[in-house]
Coordinates of C-alpha atoms in Angstrom, one line a residue:
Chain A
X1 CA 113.0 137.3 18.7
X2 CA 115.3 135.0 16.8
X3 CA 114.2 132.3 15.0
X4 CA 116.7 130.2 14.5
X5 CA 118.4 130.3 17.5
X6 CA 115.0 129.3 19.2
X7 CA 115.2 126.3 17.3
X8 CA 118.4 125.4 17.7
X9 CA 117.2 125.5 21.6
X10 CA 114.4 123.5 21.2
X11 CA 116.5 120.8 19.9
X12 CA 118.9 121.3 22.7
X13 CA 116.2 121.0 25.2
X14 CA 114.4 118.5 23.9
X15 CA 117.5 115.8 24.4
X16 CA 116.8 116.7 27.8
X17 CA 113.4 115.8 27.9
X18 CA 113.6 111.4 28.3
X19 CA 115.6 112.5 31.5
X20 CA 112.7 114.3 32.9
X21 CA 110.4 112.0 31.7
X22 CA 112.4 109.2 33.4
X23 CA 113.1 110.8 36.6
X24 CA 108.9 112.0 36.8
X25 CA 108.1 108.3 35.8
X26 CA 110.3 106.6 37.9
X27 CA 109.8 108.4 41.3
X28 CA 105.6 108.7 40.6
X29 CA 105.5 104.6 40.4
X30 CA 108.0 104.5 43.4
X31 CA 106.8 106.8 45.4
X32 CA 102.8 105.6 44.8
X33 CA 103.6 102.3 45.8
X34 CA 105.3 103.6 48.7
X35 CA 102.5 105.9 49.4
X36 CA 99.7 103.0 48.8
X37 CA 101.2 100.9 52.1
X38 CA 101.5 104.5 54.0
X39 CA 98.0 105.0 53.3
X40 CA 96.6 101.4 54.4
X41 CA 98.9 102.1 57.0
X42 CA 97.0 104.7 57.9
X43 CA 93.7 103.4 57.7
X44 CA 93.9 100.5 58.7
X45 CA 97.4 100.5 61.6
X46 CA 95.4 102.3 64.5
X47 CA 96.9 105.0 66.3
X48 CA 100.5 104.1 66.0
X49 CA 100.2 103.9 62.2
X50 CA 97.8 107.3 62.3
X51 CA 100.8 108.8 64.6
X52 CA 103.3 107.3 62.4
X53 CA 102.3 108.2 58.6
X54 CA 101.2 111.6 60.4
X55 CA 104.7 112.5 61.3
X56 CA 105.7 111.3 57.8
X57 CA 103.7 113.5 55.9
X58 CA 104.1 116.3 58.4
X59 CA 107.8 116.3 57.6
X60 CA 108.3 116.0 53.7
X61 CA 105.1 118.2 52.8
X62 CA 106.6 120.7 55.5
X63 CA 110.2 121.2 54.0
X64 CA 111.4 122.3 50.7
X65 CA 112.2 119.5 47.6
X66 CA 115.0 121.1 47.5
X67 CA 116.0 120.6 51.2
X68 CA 114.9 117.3 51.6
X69 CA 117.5 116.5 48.2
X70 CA 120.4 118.1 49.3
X71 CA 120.0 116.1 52.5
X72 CA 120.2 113.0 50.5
X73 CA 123.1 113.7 48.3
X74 CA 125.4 116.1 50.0
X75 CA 124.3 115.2 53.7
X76 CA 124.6 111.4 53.3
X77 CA 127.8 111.5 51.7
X78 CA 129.0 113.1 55.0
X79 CA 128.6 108.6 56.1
X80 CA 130.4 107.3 52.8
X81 CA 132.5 104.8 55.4
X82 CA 129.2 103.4 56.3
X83 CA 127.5 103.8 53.5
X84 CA 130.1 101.9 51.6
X85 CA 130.3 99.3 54.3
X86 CA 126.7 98.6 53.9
X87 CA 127.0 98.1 50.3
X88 CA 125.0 101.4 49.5
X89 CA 127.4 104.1 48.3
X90 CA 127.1 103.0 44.5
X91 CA 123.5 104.4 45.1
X92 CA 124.2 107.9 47.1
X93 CA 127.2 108.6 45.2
X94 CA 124.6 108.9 42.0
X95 CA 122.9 112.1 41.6
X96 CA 120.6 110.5 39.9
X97 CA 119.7 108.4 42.6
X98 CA 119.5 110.8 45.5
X99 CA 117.1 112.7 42.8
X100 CA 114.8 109.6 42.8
X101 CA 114.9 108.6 46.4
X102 CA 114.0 112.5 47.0
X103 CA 111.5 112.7 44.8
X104 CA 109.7 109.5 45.7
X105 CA 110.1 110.5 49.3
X106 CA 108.6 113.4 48.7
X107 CA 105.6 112.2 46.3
X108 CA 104.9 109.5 48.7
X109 CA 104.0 111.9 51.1
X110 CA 101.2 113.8 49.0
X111 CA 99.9 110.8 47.6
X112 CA 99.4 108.8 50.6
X113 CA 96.9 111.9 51.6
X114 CA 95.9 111.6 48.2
X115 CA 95.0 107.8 48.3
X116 CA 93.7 108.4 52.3
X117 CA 91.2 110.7 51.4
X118 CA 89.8 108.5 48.2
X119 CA 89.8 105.6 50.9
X120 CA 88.0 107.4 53.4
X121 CA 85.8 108.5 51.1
X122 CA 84.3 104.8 50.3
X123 CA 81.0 105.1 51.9
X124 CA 80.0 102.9 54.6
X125 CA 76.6 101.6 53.2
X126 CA 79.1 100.6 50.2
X127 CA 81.2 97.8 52.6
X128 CA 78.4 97.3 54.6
X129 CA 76.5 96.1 51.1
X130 CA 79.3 94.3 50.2
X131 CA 79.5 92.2 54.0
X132 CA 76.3 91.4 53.1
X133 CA 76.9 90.2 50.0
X134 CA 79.3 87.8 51.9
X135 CA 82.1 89.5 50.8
X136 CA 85.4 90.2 53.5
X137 CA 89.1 90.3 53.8
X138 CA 91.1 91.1 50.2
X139 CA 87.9 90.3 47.9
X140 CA 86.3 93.0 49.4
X141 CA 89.3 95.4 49.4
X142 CA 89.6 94.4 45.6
X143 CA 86.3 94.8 44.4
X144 CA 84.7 97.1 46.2
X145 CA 86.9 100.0 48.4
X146 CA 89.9 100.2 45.7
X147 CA 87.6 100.9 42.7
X148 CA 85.8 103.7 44.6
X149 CA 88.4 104.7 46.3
X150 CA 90.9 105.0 43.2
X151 CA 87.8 107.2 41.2
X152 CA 87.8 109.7 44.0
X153 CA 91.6 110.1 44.2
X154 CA 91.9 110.5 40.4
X155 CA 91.7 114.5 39.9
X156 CA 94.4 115.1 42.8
X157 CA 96.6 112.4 41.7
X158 CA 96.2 113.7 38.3
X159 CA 97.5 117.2 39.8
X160 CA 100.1 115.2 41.7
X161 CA 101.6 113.9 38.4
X162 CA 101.8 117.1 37.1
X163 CA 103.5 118.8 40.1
X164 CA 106.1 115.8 40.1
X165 CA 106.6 116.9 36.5
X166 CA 107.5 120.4 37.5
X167 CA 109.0 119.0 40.8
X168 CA 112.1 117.2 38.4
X169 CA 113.4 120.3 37.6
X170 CA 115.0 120.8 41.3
X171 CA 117.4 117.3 40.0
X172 CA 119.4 120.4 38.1
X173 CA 120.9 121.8 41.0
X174 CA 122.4 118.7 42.0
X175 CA 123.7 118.3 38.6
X176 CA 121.3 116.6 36.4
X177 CA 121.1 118.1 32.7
X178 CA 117.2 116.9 32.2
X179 CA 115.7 120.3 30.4
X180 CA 115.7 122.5 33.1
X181 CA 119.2 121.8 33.7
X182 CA 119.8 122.5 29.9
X183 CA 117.9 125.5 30.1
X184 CA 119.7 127.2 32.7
X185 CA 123.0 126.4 31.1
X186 CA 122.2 128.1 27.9
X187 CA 120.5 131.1 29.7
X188 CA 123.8 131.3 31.3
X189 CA 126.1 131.2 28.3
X190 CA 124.0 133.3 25.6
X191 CA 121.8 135.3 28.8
X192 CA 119.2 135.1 26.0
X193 CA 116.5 134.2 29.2
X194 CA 113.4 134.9 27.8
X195 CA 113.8 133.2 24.3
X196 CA 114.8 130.1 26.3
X197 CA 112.2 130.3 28.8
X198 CA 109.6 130.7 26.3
X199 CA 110.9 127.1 24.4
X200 CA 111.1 125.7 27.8
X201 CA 107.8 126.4 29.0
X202 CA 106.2 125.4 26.0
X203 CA 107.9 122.1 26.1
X204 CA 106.6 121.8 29.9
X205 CA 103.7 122.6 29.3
X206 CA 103.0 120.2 25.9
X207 CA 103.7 117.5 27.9
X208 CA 101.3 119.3 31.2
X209 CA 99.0 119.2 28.5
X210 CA 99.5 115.8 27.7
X211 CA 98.8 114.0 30.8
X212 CA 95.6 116.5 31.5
X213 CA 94.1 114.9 28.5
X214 CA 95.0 111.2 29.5
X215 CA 94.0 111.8 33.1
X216 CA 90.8 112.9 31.5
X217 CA 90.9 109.8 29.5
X218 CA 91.0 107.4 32.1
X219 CA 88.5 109.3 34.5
X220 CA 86.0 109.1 31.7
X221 CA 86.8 105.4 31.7
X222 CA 86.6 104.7 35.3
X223 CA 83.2 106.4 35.2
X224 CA 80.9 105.2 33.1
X225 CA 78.0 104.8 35.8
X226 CA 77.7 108.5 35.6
X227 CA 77.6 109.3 31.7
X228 CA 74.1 109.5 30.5
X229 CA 72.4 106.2 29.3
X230 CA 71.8 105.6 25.6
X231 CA 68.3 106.4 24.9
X232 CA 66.3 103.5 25.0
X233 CA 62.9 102.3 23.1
X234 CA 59.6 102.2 25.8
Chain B
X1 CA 126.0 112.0 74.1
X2 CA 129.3 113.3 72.6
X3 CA 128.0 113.0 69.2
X4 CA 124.3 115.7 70.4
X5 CA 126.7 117.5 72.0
X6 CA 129.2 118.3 69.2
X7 CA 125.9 118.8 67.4
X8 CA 124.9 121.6 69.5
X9 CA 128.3 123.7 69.7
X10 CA 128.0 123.5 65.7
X11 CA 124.1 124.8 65.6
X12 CA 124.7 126.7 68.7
X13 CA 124.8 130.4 69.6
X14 CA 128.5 129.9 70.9
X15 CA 131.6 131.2 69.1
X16 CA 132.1 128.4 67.0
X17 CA 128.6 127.7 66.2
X18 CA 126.1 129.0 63.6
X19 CA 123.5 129.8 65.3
X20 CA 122.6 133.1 65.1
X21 CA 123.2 133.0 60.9
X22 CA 120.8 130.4 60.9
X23 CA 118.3 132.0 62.2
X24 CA 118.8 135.6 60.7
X25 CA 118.7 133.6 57.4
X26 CA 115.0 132.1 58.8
X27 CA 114.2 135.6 58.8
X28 CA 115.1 136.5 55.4
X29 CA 113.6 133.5 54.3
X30 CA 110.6 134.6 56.0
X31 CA 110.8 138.2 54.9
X32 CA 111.6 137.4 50.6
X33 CA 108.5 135.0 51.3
X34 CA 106.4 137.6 52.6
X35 CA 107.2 140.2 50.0
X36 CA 106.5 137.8 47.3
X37 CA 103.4 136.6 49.0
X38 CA 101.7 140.3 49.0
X39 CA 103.1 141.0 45.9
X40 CA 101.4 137.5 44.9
X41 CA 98.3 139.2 46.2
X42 CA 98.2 142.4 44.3
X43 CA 99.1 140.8 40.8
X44 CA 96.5 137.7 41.7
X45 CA 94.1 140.3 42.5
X46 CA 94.4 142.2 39.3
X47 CA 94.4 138.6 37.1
X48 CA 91.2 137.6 38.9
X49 CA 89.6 140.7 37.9
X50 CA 90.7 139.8 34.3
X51 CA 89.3 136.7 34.9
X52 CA 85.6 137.7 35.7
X53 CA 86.1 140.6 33.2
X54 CA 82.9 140.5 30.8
X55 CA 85.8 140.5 27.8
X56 CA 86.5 137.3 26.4
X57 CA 89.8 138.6 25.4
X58 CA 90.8 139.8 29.0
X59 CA 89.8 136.4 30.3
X60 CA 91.8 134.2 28.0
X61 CA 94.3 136.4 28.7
X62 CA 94.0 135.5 32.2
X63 CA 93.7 132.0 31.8
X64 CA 96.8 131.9 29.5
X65 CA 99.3 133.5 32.7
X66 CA 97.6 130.9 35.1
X67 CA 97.9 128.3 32.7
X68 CA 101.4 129.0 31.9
X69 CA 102.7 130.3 35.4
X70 CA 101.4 127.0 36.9
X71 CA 102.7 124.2 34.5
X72 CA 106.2 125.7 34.1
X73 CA 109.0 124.5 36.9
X74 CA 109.3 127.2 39.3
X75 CA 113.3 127.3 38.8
X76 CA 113.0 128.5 35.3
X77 CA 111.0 131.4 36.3
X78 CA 113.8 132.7 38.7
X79 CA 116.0 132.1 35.6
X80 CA 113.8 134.5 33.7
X81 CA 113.9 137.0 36.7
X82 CA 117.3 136.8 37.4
X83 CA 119.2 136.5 34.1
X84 CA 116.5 138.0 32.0
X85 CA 116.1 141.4 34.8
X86 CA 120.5 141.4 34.4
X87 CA 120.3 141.7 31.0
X88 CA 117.5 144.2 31.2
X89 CA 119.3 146.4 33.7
X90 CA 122.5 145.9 31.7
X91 CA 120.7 147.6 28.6
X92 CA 119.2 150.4 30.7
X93 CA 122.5 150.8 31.8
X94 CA 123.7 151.1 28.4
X95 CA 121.6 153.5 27.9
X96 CA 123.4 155.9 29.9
X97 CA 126.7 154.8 28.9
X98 CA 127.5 152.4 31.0
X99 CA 129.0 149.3 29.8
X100 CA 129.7 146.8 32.5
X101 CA 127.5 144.0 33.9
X102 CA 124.6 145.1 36.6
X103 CA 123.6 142.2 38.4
X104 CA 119.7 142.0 39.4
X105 CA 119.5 142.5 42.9
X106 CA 118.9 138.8 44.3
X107 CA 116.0 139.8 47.0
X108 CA 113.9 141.4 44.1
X109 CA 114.2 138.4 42.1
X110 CA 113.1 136.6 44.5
X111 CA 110.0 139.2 45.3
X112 CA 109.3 139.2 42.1
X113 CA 109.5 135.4 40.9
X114 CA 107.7 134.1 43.8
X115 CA 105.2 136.8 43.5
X116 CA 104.7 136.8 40.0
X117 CA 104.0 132.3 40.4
X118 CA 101.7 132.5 43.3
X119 CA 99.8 135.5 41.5
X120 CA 98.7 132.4 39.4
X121 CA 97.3 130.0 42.2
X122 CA 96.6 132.9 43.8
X123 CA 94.1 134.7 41.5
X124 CA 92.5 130.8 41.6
X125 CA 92.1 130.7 45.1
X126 CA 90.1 134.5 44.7
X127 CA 88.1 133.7 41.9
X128 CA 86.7 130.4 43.3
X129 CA 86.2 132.5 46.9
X130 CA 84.3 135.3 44.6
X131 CA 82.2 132.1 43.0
X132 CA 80.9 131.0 46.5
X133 CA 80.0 134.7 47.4
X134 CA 76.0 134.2 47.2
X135 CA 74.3 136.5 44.8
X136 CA 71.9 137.6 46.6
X137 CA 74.4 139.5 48.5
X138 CA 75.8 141.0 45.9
X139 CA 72.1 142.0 44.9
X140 CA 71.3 143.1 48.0
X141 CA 74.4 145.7 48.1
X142 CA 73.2 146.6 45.0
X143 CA 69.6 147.5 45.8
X144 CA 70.4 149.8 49.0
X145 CA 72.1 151.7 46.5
X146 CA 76.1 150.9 47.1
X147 CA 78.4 152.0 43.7
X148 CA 80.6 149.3 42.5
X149 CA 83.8 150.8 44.9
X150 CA 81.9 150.8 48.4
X151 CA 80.3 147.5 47.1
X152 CA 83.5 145.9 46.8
X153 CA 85.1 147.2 50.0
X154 CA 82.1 146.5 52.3
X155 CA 80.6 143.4 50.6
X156 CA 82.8 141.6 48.2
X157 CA 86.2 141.9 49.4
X158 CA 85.7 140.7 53.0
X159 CA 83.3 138.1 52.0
X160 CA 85.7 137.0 49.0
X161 CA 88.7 137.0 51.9
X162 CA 86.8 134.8 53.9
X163 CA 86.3 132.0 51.9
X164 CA 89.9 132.4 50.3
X165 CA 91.7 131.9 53.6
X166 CA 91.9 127.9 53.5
X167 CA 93.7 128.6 49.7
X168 CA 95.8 131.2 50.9
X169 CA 97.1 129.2 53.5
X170 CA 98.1 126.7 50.7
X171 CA 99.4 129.2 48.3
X172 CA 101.3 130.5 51.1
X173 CA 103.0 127.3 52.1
X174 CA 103.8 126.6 48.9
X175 CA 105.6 130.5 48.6
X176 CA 107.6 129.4 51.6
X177 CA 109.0 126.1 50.0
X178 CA 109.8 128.0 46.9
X179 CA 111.4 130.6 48.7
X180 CA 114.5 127.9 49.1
X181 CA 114.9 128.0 45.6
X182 CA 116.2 131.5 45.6
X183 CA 119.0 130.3 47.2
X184 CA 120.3 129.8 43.8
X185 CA 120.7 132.9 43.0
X186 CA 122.9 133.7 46.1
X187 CA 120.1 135.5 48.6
X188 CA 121.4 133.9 51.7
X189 CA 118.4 132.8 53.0
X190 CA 117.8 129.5 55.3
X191 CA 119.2 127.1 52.6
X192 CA 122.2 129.3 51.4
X193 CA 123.3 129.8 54.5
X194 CA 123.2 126.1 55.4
X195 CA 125.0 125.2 52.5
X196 CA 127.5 128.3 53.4
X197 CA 128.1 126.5 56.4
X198 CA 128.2 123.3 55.3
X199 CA 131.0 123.6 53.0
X200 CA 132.8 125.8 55.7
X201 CA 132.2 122.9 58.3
X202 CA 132.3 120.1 56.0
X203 CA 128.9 118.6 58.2
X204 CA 126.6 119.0 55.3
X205 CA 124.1 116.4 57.2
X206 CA 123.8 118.4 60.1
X207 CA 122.9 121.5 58.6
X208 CA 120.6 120.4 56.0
X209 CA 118.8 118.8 58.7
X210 CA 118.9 121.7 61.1
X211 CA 117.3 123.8 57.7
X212 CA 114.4 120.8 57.6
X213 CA 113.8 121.8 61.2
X214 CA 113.4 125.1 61.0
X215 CA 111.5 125.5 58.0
X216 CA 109.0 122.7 59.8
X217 CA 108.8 125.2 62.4
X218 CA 107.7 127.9 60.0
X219 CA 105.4 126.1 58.0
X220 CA 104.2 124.2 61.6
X221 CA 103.6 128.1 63.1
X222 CA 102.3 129.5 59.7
X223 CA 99.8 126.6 59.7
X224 CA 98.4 127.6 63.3
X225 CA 98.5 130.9 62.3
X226 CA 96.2 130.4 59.2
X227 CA 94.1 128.2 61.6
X228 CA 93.3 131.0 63.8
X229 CA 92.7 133.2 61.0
X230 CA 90.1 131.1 59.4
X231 CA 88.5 130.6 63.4
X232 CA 88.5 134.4 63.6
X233 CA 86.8 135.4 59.8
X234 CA 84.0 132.8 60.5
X235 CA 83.2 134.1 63.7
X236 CA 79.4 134.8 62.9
X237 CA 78.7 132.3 60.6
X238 CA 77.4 128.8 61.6
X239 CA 78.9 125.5 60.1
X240 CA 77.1 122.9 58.3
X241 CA 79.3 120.4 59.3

């Protein structure tokens, strides 16, 4: 194993990793808002919104990342005319963007199950306390179903964020130099695979490691009805 | 009409269309899926034993290759196997005196990267299966007198595969997404051949789509397929819920 050239790739890599970080960041906000309204959609739209997100989810957790992105960027630039016509090419054109609008897609998908089953899981007893209580309507929603509902979705949407992390590494077939992009190229020019893989993974999985600990973080904040109580006198 | 219409000479089984490569590149999909699957089985197998292994050494050992294997992109693993098994083939070759460039054989990569990942959630999905195997079973084995082999085959193993059929299903869907990643190293599977006949057609929308649609097929009639499974190994046991 060389040293040196190890480092040299870590430094190479590493001016890949704000890309990664951007494109994970940018498509996990995007695609959780998105997935949020499918969710409530869900819930709350009756049959036609069951049917509806249904079909959604069926589709992007049923097809490969990879599929669903090629769509985007090489199928959709089959309608440039139209595209430009409607004032969207400057998007399309951008690998970056038909990375993003994949990956949100895509996220939007799992978390909307995600965010489904924490909803679902908000007992009945809980709203019916809170009816009594006169609450109804948003107030309700606010205080009462979202904070329950967000603890139990927590540990899946903590996995979530780390598959989207992983997931960003598909952007380097359509052309994106974020790390794994990098990676490949320099496994390809020096074939030196498992040196690079080695620097790679590590940096993966330091920043894996990363958001374990702050999802662990915030669960222990969100929770502190189930820590033990101080001891008390009497 | 004449735009379905174009669209099914071009997907069709006609002269012109593409047809038939699409779906004998479903079933190589299917097939480099299948092969990593089982091999996924085997090497989880053995990495769960290492997991329950009474060595603290073995375990973290275990726990490091699920650790790694399941926060590193799955794209750089096919790098290894692909670019790291060239160069190890071109330095057995050199070994007997050849000096040229031996190229890893693109199905085996595939095998063996998608094996050697879903070994990791794989060996999960078995040791949470083994956790929720009741002891007193295992006990009971025991006390007629069964050796640790016939114990395992009669006792553990099928109770283990029971419970680890709802995660095997995952794991397996998952295998079959991956599986499009091979693509890159030239297998023509289901997305090769797509994009094969998308640059030949120039109707890369078509295609891609087409690939969605199949592949929602397979997953749809793997899913089924699972559900039936998990019907049949239950068969004899009554649910709590």
């Amino acid at each position: 194993m060389d040293v040196a050239f190890m480092w040299e790739t870590f430094l190479i890599l590493l001016s890949g990793l704000p890309l990664t970080l951007e494109l994970a960041l940018t498509s996990i906000i995007a695609g959780g808002i998105l997935a949020l309204f499918l969710s409530l959609f869900a819930v709350a739209g009756g049959p036609i919104g069951r049917g509806l997100t249904r079909g959604y989810v069926f589709v992007f957790r049923g097809s490969p990342l990879l599929v669903q992105m090629f769509l985007i960027y090489y199928g959709l630039g089959q309608f440039r005319p139209l595209l430009q016509e409607l004032g969207l090419w400057a998007i399309f054109r951008e690998p970056y963007w038909c990375a993003v609008i994949a990956l949100t897609l895509n996220t939007a998908a799992y978390t909307s199950e995600i965010f489904r089953g924490g909803l679902k899981a908000v007992s009945l007893q809980q709203v019916e306390a809170a009816r009594a209580c006169g609450m109804s309507g948003l107030l309700l929603f606010r205080r009462i179903v979202l904070p329950i509902a967000i603890r139990h979705a927590l540990p899946a949407y903590g996995n979530e964020i780390i598959l989207m992390l992983k997931a960003t590494a598909l952007a380097s077939v359509i052309t994106i130099m974020e790390v794994t992009g990098l990676a490949g190229k320099l496994i390809a020019d020096s074939f030196r695979a498992f040196e690079v893989f080695i620097v790679a993974g590590a940096i993966y999985l330091a920043v894996t490691f990363l958001v374990t600990r702050l999802m662990m973080i915030i669960e222990f904040w969100l929770s502190p009805h189930l820590r033990m109580r101080p001891p008390t006198l009497a | 009409m004449e735009l379905i219409d174009r669209y099914l000479v071009l997907v069709g089984f006609g002269e012109t269309g593409w047809g038939t490569l699409l779906l004998s590149a479903s079933a190589m999909t299917l097939g480099v899926s299948i092969c990593g699957f089982l091999t996924g089985t085997i090497l989880g197998s053995v990495v769960t034993f290492m997991k329950l292994s009474r060595y603290m050494v073995v375990r973290w050992l275990a726990d490091g290759y699920t650790t790694v294997l399941r926060g590193v992109p799955d794209l750089l693993v096919i790098y290894l196997f692909y670019f790291g098994g060239s160069a190890f083939l071109g330095y057995l070759g050199g070994l007997f005196g050849y000096q040229g460039f031996i190229g890893m054989p693109a199905f085996l990569t595939g095998t063996l990267a998608l094996g050697v990942v879903s070994a990791a959630y794989q060996s999960e999905v078995f040791r949470g299966a083994f956790k929720s195997v009741a002891n007193g079973e295992l006990e009971a084995a025991s006390a007629v007198g069964m050796r640790p082999w016939p114990k395992f085959r009669r006792i553990v193993a099928p109770l283990v595969l029971r419970y680890a059929i709802p995660g095997l299903g995952n794991t397996w869907q998952l295998v079959l997404k991956e599986s499009a990643l091979i693509s890159i190293t030239g297998l023509v599977e289901l997305l090769r051949q797509s994009q094969i006949a998308a640059g030949s057609t120039r109707r890369p929308f078509e295609f891609y789509l087409t690939a969605i649609v199949l592949y929602l097929v397979i997953t749809w009639a793997s899913s089924i397929a699972f559900r039936h499974l998990e019907a049949r190994t239950m068969r004899g046991t009554r649910s709590s819920l």
